[in-house]
XYZ file of C-alpha atoms in Angstrom:
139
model
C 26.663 241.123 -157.642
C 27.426 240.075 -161.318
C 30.971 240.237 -162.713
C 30.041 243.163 -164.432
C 31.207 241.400 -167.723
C 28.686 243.504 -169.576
C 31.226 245.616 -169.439
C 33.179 247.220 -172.289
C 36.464 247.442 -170.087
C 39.246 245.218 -170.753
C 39.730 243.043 -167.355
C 43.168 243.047 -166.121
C 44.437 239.767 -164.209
C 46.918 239.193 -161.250
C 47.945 235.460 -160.580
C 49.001 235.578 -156.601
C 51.463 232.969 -155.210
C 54.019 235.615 -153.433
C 53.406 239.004 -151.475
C 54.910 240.454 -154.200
C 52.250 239.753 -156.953
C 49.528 241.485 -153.949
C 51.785 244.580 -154.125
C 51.283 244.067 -158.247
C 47.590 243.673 -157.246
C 47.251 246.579 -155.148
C 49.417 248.584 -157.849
C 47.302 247.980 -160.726
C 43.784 248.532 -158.465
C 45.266 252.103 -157.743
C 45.935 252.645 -161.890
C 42.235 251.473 -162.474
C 40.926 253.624 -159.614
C 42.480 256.365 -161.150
C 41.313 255.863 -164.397
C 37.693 255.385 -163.412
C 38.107 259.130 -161.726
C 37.884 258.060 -157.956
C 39.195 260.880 -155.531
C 42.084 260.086 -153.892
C 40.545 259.054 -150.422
C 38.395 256.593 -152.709
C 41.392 255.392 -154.067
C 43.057 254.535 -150.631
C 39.989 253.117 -149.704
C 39.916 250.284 -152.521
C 43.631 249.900 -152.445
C 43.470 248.972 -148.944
C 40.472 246.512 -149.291
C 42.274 244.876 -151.505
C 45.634 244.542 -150.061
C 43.259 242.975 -147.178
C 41.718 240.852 -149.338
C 44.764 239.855 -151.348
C 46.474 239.083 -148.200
C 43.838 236.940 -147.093
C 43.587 235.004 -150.203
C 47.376 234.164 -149.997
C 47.475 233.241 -146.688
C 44.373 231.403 -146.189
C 43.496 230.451 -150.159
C 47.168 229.521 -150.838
C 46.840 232.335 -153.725
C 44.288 232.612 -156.449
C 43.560 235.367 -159.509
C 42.910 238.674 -159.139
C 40.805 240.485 -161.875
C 40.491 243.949 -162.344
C 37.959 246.566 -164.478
C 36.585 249.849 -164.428
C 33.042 249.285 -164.481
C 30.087 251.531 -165.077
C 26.299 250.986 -164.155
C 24.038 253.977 -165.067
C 25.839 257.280 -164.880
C 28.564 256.218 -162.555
C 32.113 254.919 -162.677
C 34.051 252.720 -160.461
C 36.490 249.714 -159.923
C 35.162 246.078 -159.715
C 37.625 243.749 -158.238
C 37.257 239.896 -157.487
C 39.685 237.833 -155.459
C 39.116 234.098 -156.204
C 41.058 231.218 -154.522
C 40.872 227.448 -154.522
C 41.426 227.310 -150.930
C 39.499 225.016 -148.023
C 36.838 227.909 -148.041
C 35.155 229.853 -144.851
C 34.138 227.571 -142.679
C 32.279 230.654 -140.648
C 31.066 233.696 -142.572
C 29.339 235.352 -140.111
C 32.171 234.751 -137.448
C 34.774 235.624 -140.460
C 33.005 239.314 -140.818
C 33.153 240.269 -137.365
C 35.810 242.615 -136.419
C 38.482 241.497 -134.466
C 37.514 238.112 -134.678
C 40.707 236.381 -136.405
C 41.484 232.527 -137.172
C 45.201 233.800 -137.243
C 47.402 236.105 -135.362
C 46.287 239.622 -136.932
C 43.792 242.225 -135.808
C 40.889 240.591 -137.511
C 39.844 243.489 -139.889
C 40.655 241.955 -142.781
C 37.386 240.744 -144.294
C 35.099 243.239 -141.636
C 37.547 245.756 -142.792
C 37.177 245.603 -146.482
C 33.640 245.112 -146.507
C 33.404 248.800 -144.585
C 36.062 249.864 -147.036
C 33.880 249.392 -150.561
C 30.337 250.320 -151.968
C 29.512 246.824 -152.659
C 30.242 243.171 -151.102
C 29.506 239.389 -152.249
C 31.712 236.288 -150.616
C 30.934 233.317 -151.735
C 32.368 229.921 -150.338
C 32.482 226.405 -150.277
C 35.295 223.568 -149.759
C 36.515 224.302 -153.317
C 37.454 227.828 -152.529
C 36.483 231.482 -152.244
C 35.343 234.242 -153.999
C 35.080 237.878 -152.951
C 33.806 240.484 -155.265
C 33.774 244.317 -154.423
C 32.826 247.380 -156.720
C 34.115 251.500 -155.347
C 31.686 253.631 -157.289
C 32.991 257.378 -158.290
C 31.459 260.362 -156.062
């Protein structure tokens, strides 16, 4: 997955170094869901994915950007969003997506969790950080 920055949509960013600026995060991926149409259950969907995902990214990334844009590819609409840190990286992918498999003391569904959560996926990482990017197309 591209960052979609074919895109006519002006990309919105979120610097995260508190749990505060993921609240900001998750507030302004609601706005954009919103504005790309999604129903409200699509909404909640993305919102939580990204709280997930912003959580992660402070916790285990030390914080990072967030970026934000409504997107559009063909005749649909949605909400790309890409969480990018400069942490230590994953040392495990495949162990990292499998539910309830946590390298801290939550439920391990964060990663496994979002993935289920959005239409599209990509992580990418490596010892200079980590990059998630995940699209919610309109029904």
């Amino acid at each position: 997955m591209n960052d979609r920055g074919a895109d006519s949509a002006p990309t919105e960013t979120v610097t995260v170094v508190r749990n505060a600026d993921v609240v900001a995060a998750r507030q302004l991926v609601r706005t954009m869901a919103q504005q790309a149409g999604l129903s409200l259950v699509h909404q909640t969907k993305l919102v939580t994915a990204a709280s997930e995902l912003g959580r992660n990214m402070l916790l285990y990334g030390h914080g990072g950007v967030i970026r934000v844009r409504v997107t559009a590819q063909d005749s649909r609409t949605g909400v790309w969003v890409e969480f990018r840190d400069e942490g230590p990286g994953i040392e495990n992918v495949e162990l990292a997506l499998t539910d309830g498999w946590t390298s801290g003391g939550g439920m391990g569904l964060g990663l496994s969790g979002a993935r289920r959560l959005v239409d599209e996926f990509d992580l990418e990482t490596g010892p200079r950080g980590t990059t998630v990017s995940v699209v919610k197309w309109n029904r």
